[in-house]
Coordinates of C-alpha atoms and ligand atoms in Angstrom, one line a residue:
X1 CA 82.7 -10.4 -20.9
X2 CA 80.2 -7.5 -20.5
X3 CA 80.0 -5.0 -23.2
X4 CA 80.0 -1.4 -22.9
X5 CA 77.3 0.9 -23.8
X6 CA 77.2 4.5 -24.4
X7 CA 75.0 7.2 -25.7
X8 CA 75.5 7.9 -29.2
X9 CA 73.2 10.2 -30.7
X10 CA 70.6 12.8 -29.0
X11 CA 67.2 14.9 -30.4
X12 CA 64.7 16.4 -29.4
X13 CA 61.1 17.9 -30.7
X14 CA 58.6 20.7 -29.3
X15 CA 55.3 21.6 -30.4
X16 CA 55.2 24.9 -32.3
X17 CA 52.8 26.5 -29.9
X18 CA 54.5 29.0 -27.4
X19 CA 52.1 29.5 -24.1
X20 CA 53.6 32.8 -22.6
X21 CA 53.4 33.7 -18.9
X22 CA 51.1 36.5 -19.7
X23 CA 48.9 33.7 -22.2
X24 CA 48.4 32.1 -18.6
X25 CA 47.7 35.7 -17.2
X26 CA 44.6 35.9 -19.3
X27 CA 43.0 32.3 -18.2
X28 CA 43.7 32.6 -15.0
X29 CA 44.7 34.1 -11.2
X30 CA 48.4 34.7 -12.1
X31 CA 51.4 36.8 -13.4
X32 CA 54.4 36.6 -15.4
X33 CA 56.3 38.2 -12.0
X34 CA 55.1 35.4 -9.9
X35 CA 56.0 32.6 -12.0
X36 CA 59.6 34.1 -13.2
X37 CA 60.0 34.4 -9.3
X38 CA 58.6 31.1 -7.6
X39 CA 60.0 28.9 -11.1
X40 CA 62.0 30.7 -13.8
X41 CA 59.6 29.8 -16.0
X42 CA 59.0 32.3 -19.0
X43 CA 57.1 30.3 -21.3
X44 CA 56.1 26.8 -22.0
X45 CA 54.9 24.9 -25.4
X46 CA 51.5 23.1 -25.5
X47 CA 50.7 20.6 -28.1
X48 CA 48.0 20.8 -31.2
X49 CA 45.4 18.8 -30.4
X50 CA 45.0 16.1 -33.5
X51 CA 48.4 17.0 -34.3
X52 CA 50.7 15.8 -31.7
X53 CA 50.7 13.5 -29.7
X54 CA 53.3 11.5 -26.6
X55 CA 54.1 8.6 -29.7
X56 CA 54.0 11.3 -32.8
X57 CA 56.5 13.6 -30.6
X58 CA 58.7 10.4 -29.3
X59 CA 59.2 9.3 -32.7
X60 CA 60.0 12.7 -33.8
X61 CA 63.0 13.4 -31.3
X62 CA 64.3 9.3 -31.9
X63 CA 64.3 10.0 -35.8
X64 CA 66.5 12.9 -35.0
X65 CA 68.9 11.1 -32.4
X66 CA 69.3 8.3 -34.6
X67 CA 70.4 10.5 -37.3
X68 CA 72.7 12.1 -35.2
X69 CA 74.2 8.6 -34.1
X70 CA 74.7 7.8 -37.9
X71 CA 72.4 5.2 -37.6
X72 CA 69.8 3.7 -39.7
X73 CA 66.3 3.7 -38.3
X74 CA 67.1 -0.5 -39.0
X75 CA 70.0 -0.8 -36.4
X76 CA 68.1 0.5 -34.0
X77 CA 66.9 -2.9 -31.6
X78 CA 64.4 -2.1 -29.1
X79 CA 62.5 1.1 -27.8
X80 CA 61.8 2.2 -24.2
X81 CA 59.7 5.3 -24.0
X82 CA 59.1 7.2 -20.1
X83 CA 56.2 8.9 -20.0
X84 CA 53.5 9.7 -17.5
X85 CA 50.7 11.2 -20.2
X86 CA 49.8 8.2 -22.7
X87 CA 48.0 8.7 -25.5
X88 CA 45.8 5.9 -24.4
X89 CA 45.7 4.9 -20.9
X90 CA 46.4 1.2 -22.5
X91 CA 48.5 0.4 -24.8
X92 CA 51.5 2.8 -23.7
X93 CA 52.8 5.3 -27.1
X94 CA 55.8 2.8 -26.8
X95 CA 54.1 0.5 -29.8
X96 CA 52.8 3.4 -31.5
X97 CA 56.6 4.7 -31.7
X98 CA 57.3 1.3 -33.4
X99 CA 54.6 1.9 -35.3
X100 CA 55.5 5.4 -36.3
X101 CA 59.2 4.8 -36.9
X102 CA 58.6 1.4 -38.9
X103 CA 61.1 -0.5 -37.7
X104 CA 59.8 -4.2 -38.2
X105 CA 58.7 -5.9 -35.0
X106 CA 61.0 -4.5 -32.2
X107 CA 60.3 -4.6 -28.3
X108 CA 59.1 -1.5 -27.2
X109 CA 58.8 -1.2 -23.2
X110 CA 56.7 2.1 -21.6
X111 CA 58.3 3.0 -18.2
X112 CA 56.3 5.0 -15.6
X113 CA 58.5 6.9 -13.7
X114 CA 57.8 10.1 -14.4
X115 CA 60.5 12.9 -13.5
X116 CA 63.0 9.7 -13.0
X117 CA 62.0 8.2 -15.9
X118 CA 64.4 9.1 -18.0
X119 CA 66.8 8.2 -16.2
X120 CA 65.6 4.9 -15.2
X121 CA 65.0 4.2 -19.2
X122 CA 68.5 5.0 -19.5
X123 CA 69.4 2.8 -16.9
X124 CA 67.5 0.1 -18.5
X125 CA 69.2 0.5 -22.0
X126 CA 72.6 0.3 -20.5
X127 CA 71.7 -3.1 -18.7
X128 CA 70.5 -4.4 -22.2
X129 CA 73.5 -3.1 -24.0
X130 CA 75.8 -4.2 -21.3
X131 CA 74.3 -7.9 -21.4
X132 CA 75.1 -8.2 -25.1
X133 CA 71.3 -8.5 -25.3
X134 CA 71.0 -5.7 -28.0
X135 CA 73.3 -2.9 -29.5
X136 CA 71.1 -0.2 -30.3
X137 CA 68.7 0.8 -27.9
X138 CA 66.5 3.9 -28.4
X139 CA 65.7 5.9 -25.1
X140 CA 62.5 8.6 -25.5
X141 CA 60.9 10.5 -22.5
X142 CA 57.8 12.4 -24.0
X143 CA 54.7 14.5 -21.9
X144 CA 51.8 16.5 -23.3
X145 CA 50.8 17.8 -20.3
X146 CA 48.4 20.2 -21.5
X147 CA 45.6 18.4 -22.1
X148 CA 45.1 17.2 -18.4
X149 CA 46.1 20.4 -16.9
X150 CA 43.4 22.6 -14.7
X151 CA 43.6 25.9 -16.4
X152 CA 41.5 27.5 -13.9
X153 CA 42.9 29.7 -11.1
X154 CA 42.0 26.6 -9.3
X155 CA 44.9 24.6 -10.5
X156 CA 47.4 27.1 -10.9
X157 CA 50.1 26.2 -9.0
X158 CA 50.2 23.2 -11.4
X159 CA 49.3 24.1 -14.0
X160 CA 51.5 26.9 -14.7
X161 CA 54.8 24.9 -14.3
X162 CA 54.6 21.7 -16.8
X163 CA 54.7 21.8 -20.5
X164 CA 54.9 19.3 -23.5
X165 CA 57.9 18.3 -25.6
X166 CA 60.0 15.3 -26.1
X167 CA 63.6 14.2 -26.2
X168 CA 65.9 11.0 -27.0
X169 CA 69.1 9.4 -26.9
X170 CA 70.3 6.7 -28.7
X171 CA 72.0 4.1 -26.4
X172 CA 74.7 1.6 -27.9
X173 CA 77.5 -0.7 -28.1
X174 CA 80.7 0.5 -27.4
X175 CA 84.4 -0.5 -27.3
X176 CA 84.9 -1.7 -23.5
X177 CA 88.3 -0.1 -23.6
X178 CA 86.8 3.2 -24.9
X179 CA 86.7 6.2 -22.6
X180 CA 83.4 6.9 -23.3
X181 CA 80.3 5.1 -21.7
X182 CA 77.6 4.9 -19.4
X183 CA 79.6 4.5 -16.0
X184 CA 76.8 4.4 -13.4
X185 CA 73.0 4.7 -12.9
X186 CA 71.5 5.0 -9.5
X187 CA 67.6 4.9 -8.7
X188 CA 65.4 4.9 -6.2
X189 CA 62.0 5.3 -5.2
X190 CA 60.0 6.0 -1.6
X191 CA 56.3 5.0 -2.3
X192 CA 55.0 6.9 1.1
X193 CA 55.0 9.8 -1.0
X194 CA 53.4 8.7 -4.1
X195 CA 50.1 11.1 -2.8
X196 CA 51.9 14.2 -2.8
X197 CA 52.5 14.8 -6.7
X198 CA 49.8 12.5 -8.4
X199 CA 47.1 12.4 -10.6
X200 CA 44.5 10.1 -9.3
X201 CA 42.7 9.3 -12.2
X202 CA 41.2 6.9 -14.1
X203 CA 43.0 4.5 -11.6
X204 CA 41.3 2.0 -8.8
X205 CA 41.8 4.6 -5.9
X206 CA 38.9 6.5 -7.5
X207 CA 35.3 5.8 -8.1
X208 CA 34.3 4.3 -11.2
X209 CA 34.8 5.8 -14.8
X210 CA 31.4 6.3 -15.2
X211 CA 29.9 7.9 -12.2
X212 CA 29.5 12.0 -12.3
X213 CA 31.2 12.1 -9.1
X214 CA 34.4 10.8 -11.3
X215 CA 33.9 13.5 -14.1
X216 CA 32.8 16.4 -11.7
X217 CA 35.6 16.1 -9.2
X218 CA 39.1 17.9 -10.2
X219 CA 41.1 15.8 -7.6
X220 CA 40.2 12.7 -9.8
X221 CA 41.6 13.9 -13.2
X222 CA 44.3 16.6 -12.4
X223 CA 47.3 16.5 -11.1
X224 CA 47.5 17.5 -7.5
X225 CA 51.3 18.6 -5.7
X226 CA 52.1 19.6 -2.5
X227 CA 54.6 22.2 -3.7
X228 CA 56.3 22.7 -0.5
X229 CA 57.2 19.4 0.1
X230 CA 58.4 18.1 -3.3
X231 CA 60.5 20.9 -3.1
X232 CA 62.0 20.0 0.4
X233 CA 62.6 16.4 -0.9
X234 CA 63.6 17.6 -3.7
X235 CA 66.6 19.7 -2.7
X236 CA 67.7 17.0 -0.5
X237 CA 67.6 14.0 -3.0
X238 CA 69.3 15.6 -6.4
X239 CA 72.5 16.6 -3.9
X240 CA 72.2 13.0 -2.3
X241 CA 71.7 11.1 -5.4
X242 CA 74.6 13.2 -7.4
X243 CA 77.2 12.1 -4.7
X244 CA 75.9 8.8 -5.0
X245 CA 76.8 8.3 -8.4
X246 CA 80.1 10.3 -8.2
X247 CA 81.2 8.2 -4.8
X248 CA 80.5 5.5 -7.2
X249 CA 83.3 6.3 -9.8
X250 CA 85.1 8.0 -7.1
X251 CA 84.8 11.0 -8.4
X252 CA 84.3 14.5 -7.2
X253 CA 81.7 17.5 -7.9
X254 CA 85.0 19.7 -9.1
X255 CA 85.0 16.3 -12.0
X256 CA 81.5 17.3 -13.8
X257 CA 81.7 19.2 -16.7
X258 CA 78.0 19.7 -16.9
X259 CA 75.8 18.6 -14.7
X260 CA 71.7 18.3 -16.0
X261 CA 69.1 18.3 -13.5
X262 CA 65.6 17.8 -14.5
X263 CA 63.8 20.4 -14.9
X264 CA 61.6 20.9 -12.1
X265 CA 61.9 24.5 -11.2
X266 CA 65.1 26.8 -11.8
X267 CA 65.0 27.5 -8.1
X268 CA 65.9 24.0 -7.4
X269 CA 68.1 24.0 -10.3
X270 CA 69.9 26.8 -8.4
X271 CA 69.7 25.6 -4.9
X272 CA 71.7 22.0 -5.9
X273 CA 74.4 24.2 -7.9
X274 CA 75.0 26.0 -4.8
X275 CA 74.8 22.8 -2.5
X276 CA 77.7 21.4 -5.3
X277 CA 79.1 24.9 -5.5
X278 CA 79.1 23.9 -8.9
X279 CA 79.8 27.1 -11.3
X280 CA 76.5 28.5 -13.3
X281 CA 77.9 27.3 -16.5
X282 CA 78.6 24.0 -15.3
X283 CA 74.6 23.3 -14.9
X284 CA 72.3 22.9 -18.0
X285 CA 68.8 24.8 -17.7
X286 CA 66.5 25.2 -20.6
X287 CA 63.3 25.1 -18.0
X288 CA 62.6 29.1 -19.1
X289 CA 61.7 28.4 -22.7
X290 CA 60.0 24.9 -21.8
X291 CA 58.4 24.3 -18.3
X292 CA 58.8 21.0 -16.3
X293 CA 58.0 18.3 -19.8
X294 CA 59.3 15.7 -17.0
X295 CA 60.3 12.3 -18.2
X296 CA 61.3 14.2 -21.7
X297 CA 63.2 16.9 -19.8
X298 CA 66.7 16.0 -19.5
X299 CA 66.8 14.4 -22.8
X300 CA 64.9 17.9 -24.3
X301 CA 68.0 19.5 -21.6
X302 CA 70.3 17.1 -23.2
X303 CA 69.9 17.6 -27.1
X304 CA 69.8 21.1 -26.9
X305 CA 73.0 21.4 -24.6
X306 CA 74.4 19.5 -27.3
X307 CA 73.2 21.3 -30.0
X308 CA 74.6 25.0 -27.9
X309 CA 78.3 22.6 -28.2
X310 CA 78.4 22.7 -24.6
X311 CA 78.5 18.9 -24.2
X312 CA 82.0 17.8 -25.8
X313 CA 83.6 14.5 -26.3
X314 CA 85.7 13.7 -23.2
X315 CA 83.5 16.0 -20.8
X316 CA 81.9 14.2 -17.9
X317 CA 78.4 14.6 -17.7
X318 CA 76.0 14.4 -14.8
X319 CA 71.8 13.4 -14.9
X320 CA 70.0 13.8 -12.0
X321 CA 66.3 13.9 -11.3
X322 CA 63.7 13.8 -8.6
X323 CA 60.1 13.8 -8.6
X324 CA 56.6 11.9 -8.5
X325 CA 56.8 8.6 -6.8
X326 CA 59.0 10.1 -4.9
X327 CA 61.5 8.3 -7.5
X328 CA 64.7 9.7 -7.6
X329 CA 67.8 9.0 -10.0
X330 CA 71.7 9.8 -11.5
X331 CA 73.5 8.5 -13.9
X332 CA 77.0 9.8 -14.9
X333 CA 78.2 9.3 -18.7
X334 CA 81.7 9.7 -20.2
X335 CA 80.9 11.7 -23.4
Ligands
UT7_1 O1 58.9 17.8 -11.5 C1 58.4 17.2 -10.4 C2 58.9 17.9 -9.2 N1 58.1 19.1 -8.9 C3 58.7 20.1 -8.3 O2 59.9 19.9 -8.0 C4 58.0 21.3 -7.8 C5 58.4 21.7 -6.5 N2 57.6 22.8 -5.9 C6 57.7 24.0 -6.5 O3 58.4 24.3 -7.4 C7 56.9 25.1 -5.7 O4 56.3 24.6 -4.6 C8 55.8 25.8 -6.6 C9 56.4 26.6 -7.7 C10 54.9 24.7 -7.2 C11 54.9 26.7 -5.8 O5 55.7 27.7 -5.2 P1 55.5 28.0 -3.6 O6 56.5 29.0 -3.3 O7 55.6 26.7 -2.9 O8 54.1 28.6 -3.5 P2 52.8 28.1 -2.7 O9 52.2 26.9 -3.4 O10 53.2 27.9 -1.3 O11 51.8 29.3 -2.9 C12 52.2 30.6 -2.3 C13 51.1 31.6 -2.7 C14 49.7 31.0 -2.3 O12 48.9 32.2 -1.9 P3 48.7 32.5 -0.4 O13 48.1 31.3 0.2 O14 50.1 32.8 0.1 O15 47.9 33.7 -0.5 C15 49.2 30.5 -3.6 O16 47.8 30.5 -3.7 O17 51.1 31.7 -4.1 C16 49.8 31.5 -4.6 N3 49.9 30.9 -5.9 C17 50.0 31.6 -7.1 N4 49.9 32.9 -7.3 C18 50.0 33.3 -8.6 C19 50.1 29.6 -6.3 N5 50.2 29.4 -7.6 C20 50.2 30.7 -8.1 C21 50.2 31.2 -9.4 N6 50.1 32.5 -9.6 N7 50.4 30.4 -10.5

């Protein structure tokens, strides 16, 4: 008989430095009014360089939700970590959380699905769980960002959006009678769009490593977004992808309690809660103190709605996310 999994502890960690709208203002072509207005953004952290890093961060937010499951660092049974910023472009942080955490051995998988990744690390973890495979499975989504952003007018509309940070969950064994529980993940992807929010390098699409074309050409080694259109799809997807998963349990907007959307841009934020008619304090947004940190913003979303006590036991709460790939994902969870 299959187990049941749920999520049993959640944490979260930031870099100390604050990047203000107005911080941006003096680097670049912008203003604290345009990015408040296009994103809802008011500031953003950025990571020390030599200090932290996607592993040191990830290991930071799973010591905290595995403290808050009441676990031991020891019970914990395998890592997946989402990111799209290694530290290295191989090996993925995932070993150096293991590393970091010093717990003996374990699997640790990296999953590149950036604003989904979360979610499909979640999804992951409950199929583990489920199995019987293992009980304690810690989930980390973790970005810095800032070190491969274009901080020139240039690359403003990028850059002035995404930030560093990282959050976890702890995903484990449950009662199969129990309330709680993962009760559905959905995910999907549509390739066709991979161009439109991507950075290209290092990667074999792009010219050698070592030729100055490589190093002299922005396209190759920041990341590039056709605004409009992620936007567009955007919109369309998170309202898709949330009835997916509540057709699923046959459920009905009016069930969420909260629902947590990545945190792509308040204005989409908004637009799905309308599209829902979900009421404002029924959908989790912590994008104005921390950017888009995408694979570690819902857990960073998460852990802090947690923390505010606005995620109780018994409430039903929705994940959703869109973004690069296009990959898109939900996953509803009886807390
Ligand atoms: O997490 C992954 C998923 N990502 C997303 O969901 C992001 C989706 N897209 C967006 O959130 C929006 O498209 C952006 C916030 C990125 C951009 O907003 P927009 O309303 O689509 O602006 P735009 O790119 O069309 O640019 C409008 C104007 C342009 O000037 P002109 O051509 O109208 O004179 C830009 O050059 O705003 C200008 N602009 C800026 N001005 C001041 C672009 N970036 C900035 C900036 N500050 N940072």
């Amino acid at each position: 008989m299959l187990a049941k999994s749920k999520i049993s502890g959640v944490g979260h960690y930031v870099p100390e430095n604050v990047v203000t709208n107005n911080d941006l203002a003096k680097i670049m072509d912008t203003t604290d009014e345009w990015i408040q207005e296009r994103t809802g953004i008011k500031e953003r952290r950025w990571f020390t360089y030599g200090k932290d890093t996607v592993a040191s961060m990830g290991a930071e937010a799973a010591r905290k939700a595995v403290a808050n499951a009441g676990l031991e660092l020891s019970d914990i049974d395998f890592i997946i970590l989402a990111t799209l910023s290694p530290d290295y472009y191989f090996p993925g942080p995932g070993v150096k959380v293991q590393e970091a955490l010093g717990i003996d051995t374990i699997g640790a998988l990296d999953v590149r699905n950036q604003c989904s990744g979360f979610i499909y690390s979640l999804s992951i973890a409950d199929q583990f769980v489920k199995t019987g495979m293992y009980k304690n499975v810690l989930v980390i989504g973790s970005e810095v960002h800032s070190h491969r952003l274009d901080k020139s007018t240039r690359g403003r509309s990028v850059s002035v959006i995404f930030g560093d940070g990282a959050g976890a969950v702890v995903v484990s064994a449950t009662d199969k009678d129990s309330d709680a529980g993962i009760l559905s993940t959905h995910l999907h992807s549509q390739g066709k769009y991979a161009e439109e929010l991507c950075t290209m390098g290092p990667g074999n699409m792009t010219t050698p490593v070592f030729e100055t074309d490589y190093v002299s050409d922005p396209e190759h080694i920041f990341p590039k977004m056709n605004g409009s259109t992620v936007f567009k799809h955007a919109v369309v997807r998170f309202k898709e992808v949330i009835h997916e998963a509540l057709n699923a349990n046959n459920m009905a907007p009016t069930d969420i309690d909260l629902l947590i959307p990545h945190q792509a841009n308040l204005r989409i934020s908004q637009f799905v809660q309308a599209k829902m008619q979900l009421p404002q304090d029924k959908v989790f947004n912590n994008i104005q103190k921390y950017g888009n940190t995408t694979a570690a913003s819902i857990p960073l979303a998460l852990s802090e709605a947690w923390q505010e006590g606005k995620v109780k036991e018994g409430d039903l709460v929705c994940l959703a996310a869109f973004g690069s790939g296009f990959t898109w994902a939900s996953a509803l969870v009886r807390w």
